[in-house]
Short mmCIF file of C-alpha atoms and ligand atoms in Angstrom, two decimals:
data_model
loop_
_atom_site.label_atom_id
_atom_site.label_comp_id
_atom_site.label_asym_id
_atom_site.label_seq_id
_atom_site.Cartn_x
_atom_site.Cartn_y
_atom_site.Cartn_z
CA UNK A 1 3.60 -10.32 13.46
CA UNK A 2 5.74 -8.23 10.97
CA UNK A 3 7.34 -5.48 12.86
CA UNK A 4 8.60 -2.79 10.39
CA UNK A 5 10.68 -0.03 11.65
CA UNK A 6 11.56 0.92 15.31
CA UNK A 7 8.62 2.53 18.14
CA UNK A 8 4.92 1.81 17.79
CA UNK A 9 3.00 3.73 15.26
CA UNK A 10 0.00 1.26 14.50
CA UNK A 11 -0.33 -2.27 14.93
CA UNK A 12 -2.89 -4.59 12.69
CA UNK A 13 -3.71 -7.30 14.82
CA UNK A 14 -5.15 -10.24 13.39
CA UNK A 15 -7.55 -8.26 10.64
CA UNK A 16 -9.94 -9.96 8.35
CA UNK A 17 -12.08 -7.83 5.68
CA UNK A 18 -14.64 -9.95 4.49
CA UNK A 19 -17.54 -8.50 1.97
CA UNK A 20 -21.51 -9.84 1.29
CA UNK A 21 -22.15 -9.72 -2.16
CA UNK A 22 -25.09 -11.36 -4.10
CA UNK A 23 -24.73 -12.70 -7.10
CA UNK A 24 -26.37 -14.11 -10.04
CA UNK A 25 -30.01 -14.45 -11.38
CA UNK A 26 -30.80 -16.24 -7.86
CA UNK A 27 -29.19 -13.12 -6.10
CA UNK A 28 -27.00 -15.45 -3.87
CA UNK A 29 -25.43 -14.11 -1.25
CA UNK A 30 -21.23 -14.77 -1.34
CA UNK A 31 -18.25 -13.99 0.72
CA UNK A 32 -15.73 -12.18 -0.99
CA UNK A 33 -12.39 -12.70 1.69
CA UNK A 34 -10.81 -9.15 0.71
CA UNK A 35 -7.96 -9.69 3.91
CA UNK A 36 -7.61 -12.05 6.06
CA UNK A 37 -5.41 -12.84 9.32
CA UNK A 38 -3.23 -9.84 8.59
CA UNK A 39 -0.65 -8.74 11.22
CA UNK A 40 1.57 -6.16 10.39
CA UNK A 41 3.28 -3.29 13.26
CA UNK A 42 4.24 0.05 12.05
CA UNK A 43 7.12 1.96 13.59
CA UNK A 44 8.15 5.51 13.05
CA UNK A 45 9.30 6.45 9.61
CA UNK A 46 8.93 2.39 8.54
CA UNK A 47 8.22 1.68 5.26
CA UNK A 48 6.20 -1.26 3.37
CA UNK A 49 5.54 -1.92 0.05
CA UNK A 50 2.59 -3.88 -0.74
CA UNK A 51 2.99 -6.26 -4.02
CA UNK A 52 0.49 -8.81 -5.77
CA UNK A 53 -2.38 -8.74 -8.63
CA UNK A 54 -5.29 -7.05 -9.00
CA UNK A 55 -7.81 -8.52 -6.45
CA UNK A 56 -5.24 -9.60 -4.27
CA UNK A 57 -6.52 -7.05 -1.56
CA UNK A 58 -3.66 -4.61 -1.40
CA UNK A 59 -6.56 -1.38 -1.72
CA UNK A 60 -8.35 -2.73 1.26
CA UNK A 61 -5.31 -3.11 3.24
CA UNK A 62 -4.30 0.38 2.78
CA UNK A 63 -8.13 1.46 3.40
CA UNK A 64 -7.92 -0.23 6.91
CA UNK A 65 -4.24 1.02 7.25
CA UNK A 66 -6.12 5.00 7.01
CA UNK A 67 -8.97 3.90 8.54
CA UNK A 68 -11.37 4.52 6.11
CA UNK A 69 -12.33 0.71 6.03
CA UNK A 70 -13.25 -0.83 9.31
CA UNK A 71 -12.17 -4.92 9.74
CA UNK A 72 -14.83 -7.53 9.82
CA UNK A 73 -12.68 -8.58 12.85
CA UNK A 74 -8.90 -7.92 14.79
CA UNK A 75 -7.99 -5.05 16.13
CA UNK A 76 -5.95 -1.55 15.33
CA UNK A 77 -3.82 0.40 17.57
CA UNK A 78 -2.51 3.53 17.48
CA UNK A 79 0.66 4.60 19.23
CA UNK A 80 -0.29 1.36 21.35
CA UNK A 81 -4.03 2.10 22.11
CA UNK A 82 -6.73 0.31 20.59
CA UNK A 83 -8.60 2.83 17.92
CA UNK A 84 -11.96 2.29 19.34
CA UNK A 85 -10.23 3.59 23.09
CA UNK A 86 -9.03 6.72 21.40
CA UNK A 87 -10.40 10.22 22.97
CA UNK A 88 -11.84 12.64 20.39
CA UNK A 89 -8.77 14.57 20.29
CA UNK A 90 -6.30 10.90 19.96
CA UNK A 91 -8.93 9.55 17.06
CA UNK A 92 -8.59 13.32 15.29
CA UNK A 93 -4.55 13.08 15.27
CA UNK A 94 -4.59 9.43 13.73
CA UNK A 95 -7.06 10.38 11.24
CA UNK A 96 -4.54 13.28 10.54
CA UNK A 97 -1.36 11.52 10.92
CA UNK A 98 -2.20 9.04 7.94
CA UNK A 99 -3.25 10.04 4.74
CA UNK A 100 -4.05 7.99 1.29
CA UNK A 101 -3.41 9.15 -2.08
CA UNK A 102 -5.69 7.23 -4.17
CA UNK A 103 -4.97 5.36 -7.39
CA UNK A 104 -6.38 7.65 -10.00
CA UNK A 105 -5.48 10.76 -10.04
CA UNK A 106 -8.19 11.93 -12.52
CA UNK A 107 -10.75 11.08 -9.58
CA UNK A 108 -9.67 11.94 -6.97
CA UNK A 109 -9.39 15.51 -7.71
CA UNK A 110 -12.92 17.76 -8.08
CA UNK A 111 -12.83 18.77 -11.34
CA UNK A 112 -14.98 21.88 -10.73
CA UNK A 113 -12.23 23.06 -7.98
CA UNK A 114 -9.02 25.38 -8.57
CA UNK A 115 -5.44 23.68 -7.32
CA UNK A 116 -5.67 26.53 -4.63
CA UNK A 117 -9.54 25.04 -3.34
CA UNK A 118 -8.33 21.72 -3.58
CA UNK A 119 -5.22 22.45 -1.13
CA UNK A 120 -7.48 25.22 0.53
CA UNK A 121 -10.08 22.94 1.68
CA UNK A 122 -7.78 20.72 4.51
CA UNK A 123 -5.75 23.53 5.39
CA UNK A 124 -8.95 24.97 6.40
CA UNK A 125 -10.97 21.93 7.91
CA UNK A 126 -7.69 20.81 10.13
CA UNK A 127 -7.36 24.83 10.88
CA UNK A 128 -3.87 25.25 9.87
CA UNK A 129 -4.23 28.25 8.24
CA UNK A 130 -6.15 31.10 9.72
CA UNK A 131 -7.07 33.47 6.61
CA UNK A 132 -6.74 33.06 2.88
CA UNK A 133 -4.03 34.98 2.69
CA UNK A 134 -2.00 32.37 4.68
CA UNK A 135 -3.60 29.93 2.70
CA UNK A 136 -2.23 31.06 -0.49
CA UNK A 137 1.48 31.30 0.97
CA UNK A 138 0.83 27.86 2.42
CA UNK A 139 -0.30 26.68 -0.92
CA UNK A 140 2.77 27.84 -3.30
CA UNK A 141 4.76 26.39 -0.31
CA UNK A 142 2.96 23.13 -0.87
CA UNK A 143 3.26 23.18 -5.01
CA UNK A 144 7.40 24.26 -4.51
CA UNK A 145 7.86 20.96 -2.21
CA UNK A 146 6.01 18.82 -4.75
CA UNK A 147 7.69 20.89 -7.28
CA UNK A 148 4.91 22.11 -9.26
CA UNK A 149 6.76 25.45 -10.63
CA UNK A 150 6.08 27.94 -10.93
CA UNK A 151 3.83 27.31 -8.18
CA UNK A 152 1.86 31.08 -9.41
CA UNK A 153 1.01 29.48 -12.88
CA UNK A 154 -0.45 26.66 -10.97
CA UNK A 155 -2.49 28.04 -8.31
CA UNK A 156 -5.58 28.88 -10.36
CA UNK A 157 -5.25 25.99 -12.88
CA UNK A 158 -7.91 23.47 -12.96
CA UNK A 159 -7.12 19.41 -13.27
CA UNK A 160 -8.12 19.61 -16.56
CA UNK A 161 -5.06 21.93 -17.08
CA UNK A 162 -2.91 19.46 -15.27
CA UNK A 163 -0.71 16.63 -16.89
CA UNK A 164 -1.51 12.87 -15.15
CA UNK A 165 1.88 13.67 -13.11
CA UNK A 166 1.29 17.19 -12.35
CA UNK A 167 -2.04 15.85 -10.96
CA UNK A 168 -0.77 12.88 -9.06
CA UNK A 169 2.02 15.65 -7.16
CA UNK A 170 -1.18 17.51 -6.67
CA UNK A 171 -2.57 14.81 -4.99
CA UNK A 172 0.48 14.61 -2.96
CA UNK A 173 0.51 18.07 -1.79
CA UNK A 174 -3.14 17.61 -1.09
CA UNK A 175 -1.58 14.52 1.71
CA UNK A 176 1.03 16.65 2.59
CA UNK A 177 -0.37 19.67 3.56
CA UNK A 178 -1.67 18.23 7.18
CA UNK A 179 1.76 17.70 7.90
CA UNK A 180 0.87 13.55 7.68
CA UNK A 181 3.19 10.83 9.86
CA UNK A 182 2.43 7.86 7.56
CA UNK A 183 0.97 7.82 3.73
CA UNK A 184 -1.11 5.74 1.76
CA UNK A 185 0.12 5.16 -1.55
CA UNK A 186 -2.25 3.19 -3.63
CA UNK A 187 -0.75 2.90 -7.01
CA UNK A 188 0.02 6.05 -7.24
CA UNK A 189 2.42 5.89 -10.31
CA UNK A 190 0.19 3.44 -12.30
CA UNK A 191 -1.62 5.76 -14.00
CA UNK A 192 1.40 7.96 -15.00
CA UNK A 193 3.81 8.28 -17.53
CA UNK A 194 6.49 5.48 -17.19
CA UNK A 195 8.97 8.40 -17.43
CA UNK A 196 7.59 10.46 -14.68
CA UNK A 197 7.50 7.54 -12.42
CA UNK A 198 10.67 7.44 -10.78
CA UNK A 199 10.37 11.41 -10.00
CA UNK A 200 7.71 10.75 -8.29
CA UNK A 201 9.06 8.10 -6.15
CA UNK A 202 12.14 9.94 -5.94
CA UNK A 203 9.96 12.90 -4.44
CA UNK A 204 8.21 10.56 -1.62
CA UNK A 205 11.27 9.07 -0.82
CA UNK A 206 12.95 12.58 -0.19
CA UNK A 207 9.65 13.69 2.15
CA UNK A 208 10.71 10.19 3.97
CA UNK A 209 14.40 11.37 4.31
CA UNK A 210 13.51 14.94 5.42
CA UNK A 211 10.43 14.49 7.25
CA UNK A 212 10.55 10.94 7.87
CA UNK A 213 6.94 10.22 6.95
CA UNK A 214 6.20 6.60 6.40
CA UNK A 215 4.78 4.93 3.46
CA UNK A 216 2.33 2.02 2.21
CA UNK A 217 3.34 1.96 -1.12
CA UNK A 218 1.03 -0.49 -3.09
CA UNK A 219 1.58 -1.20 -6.34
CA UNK A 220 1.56 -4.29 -9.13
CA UNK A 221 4.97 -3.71 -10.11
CA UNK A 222 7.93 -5.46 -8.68
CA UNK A 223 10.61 -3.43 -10.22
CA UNK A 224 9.42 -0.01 -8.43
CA UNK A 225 8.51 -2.00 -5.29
CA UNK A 226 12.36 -3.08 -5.25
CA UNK A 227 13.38 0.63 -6.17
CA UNK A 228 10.80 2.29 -2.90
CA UNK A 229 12.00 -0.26 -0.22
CA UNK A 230 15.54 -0.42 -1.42
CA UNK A 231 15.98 3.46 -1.11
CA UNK A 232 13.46 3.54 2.26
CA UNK A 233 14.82 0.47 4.01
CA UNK A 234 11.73 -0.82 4.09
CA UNK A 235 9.96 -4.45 3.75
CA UNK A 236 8.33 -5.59 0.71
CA UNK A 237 5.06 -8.07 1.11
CA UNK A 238 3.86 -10.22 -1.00
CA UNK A 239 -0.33 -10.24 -1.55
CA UNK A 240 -2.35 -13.76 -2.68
CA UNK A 241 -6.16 -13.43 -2.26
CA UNK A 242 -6.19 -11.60 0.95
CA UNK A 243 -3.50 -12.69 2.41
CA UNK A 244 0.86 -11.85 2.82
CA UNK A 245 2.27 -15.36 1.69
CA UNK A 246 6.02 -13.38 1.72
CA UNK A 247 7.62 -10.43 3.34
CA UNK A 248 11.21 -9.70 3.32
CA UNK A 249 13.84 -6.67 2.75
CA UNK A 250 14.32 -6.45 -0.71
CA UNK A 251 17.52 -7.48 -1.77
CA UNK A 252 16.69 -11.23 0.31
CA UNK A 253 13.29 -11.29 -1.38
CA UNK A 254 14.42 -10.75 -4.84
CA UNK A 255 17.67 -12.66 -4.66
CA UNK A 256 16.50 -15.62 -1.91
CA UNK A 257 12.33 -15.99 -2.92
CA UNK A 258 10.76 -18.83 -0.77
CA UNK A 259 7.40 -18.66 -2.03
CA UNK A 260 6.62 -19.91 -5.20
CA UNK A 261 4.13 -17.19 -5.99
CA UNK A 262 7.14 -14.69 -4.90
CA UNK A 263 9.20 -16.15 -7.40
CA UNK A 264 6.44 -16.53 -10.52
CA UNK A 265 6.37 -12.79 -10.12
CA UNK A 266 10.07 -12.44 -10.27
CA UNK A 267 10.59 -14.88 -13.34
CA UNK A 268 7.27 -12.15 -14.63
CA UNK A 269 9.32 -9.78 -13.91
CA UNK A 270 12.64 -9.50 -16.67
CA UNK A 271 13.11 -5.50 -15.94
CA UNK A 272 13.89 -6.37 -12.43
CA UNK A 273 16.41 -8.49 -12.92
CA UNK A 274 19.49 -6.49 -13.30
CA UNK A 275 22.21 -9.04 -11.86
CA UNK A 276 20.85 -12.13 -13.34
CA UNK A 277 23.48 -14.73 -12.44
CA UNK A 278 22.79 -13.67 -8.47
CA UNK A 279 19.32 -14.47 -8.85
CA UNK A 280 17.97 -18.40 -7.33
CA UNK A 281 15.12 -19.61 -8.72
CA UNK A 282 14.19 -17.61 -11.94
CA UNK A 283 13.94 -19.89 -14.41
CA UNK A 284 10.56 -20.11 -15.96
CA UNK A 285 8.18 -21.29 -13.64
CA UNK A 286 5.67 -23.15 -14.63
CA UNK A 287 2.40 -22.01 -12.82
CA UNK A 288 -0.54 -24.74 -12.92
CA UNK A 289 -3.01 -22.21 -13.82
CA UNK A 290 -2.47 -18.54 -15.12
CA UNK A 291 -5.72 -17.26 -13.67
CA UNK A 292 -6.11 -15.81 -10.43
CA UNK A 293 -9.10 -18.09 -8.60
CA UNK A 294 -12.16 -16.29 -7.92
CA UNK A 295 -12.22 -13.83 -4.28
CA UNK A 296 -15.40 -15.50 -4.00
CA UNK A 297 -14.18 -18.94 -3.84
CA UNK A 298 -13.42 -20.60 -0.57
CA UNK A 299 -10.15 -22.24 -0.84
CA UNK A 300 -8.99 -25.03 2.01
CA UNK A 301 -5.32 -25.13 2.88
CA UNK A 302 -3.03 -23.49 1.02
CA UNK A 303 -5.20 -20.32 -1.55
CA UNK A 304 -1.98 -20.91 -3.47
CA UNK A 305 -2.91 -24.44 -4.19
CA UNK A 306 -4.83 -23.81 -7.39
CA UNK A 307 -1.70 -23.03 -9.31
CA UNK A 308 1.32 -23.91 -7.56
CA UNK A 309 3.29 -26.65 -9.22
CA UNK A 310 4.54 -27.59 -6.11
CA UNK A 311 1.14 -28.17 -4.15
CA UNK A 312 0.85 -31.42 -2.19
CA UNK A 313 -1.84 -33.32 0.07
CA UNK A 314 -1.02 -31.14 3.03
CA UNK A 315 -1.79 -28.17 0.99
CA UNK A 316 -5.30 -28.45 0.62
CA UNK A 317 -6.22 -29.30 3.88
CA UNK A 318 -3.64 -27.36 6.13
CA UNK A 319 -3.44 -23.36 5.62
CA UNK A 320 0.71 -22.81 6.23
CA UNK A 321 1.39 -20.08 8.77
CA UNK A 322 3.46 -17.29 8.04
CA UNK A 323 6.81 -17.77 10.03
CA UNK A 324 10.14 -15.75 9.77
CA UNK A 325 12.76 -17.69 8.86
CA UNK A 326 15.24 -15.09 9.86
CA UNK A 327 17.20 -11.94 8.50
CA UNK A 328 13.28 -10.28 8.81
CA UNK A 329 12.22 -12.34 5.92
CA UNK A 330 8.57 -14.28 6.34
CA UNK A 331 7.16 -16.76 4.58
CA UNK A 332 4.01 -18.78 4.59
CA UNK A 333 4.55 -22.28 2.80
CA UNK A 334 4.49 -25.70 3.70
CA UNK A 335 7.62 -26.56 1.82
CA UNK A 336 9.69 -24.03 3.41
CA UNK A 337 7.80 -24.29 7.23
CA UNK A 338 9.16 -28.69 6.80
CA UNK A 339 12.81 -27.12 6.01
FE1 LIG B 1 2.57 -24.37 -2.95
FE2 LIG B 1 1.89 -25.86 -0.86
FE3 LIG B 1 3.63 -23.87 -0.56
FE4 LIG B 1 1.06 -23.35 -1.00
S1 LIG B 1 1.94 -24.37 0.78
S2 LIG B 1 2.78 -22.36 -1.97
S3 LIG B 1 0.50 -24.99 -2.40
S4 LIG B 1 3.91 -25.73 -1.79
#
């Protein structure tokens, strides 16, 4: 189990999120293994950031972290109760307490809907504001702490009249304005301007200081996964098909790698690597295959096997458990579990 943070927020206990899908002419029916064993324990305020390809399950994981994706099988608890044990009025305040700000931030928000109806409409449903007049207050309060200014110009605008950053903040507020524990963040800087990036991070990471709301901060990118957990304290894990094959603080992930997926994306990675002659294991690493194997594709042993250079007869019959090797840094790979 990865335990991030101190107290007991929400626990994944052994999840697996596996999908039918048919395929082909024949229409045959496939398993696509979207997470699987997964075993992670939130505390209050922790912080995670979730790192791997596309496909590599990071979106389900933060669907089942909101609970808007239920596991094929394991467990979730909330503040140390099992979700499907929560009263009404428990289930309501851990739907409340964690909310996801989705990858696209063209999407996500109605386009036929005014900033103020698009912050109006959870103020309203969670009953936090009473009339519209509070709701307007409560909305230029919400656009000055994601600082959209002037928040008046704003109010009224429509996304359309929005930049990709000005949306993704808008987004934000949107999360924000139930007064959230623990958010979601699935990509959210992808789709913005590489400039605007770190503002935005900077802003969640100053809502973590001040308010101490935790973060799942997904993303592809290992630089601004180093720059989140650095300033956050938190973990960063490392995604293959499914599964966390490394998890670790991240100056010891990015300076000591174990996994030899970990360190093909840190020899990927030349932006990131700001104190070269500190860095192990860098060197160009030659990958068997470039290509990402099929989700669809059952894979014995090791699902790193296909492509690591390293890969021997234990690794494709034995599946290598993820064990902590100390200093909270995890790892699941044969070679390191014989050290
Ligand atoms: Fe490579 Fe084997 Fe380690 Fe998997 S378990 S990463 S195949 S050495």
């Amino acid at each position: 189990m990865i335990k991030i943070g101190e107290g007991d927020f929400l626990k994944l206990e052994n999840i697996h999120v596996h999908f039918k899908i048919r395929r082909g002419l024949l229409k045959r029916l496939f398993i696509v293994r979207a997470l699987e064993d997964i075993n992670l324990w939130f505390g209050r305020s922790s912080v995670l950031v979730v790192v791997g390809e596309s496909g590599c399950g990071k979106s389900t994981l933060g669907r089942v972290v909101a609970g808007l994706q239920s596991p094929t099988m394991g467990r979730i608890y909330y503040k140390g109760k099992p979700i499907d044990k929560l009263n009404k009025k428990e289930y309501l305040e851990y739907r409340k307490s964690i909310q996801l700000i989705h990858q696209d931030p063209y999407s996500a928000l109605n386009p036929a809907k005014t900033v103020f109806d698009i912050l109006y409409a959870p103020l309203k449903y969670w009953g936090i504001v009473k009339s519209k007049d509070e709701a307007i207050d409560k909305v230029l309060e919400l656009l000055e702490a994601v600082k959209v200014t002037p928040p008046e110009e704003y109010i009224f605008r429509y996304p359309h009249q929005l930049s990709g950053g000005e949306k993704q903040r808008i987004a934000l507020a949107r999360a924000l304005s139930v007064k959230p524990k623990f958010i979601v963040a699935d990509e959210v800087i992808s789709a913005i301007d590489v400039s605007l990036r770190i503002d935005l991070m900077n802003l969640m990471i100053d809502f973590w200081k001040k308010y101490g709301i935790g973060y799942l901060f997904i993303t592809h990118e290992l630089a601004s996964a180093r720059y989140f957990a650095e300033l956050t304290n938190g973990l960063i894990a490392v995604m293959y098909l499914g599964e966390i094959v490394e998890a670790a603080p991240p100056s010891e992930l990015i300076h000591n790698p174990l996994h030899p997926y970990t360190k093909a994306l840190i020899a990927a990675t030349p932006e990131l690597i700001l104190d070269l002659s500190k860095l192990k294991s860098t060197k160009e690493l030659p990958l068997k295959k470039v290509d990402i194997p099929s989700a669809i594709r059952e894979i014995p042993g090791c699902k790193f096997n296909t492509r690591c250079p390293y890969a021997r007869d234990e690794c494709f019959k034995i599946k290598p458990k993820l064990i902590n090797v100390g200093k909270q840094h995890f790892v699941a790979c044969h070679m390191v579990n014989a050290s």
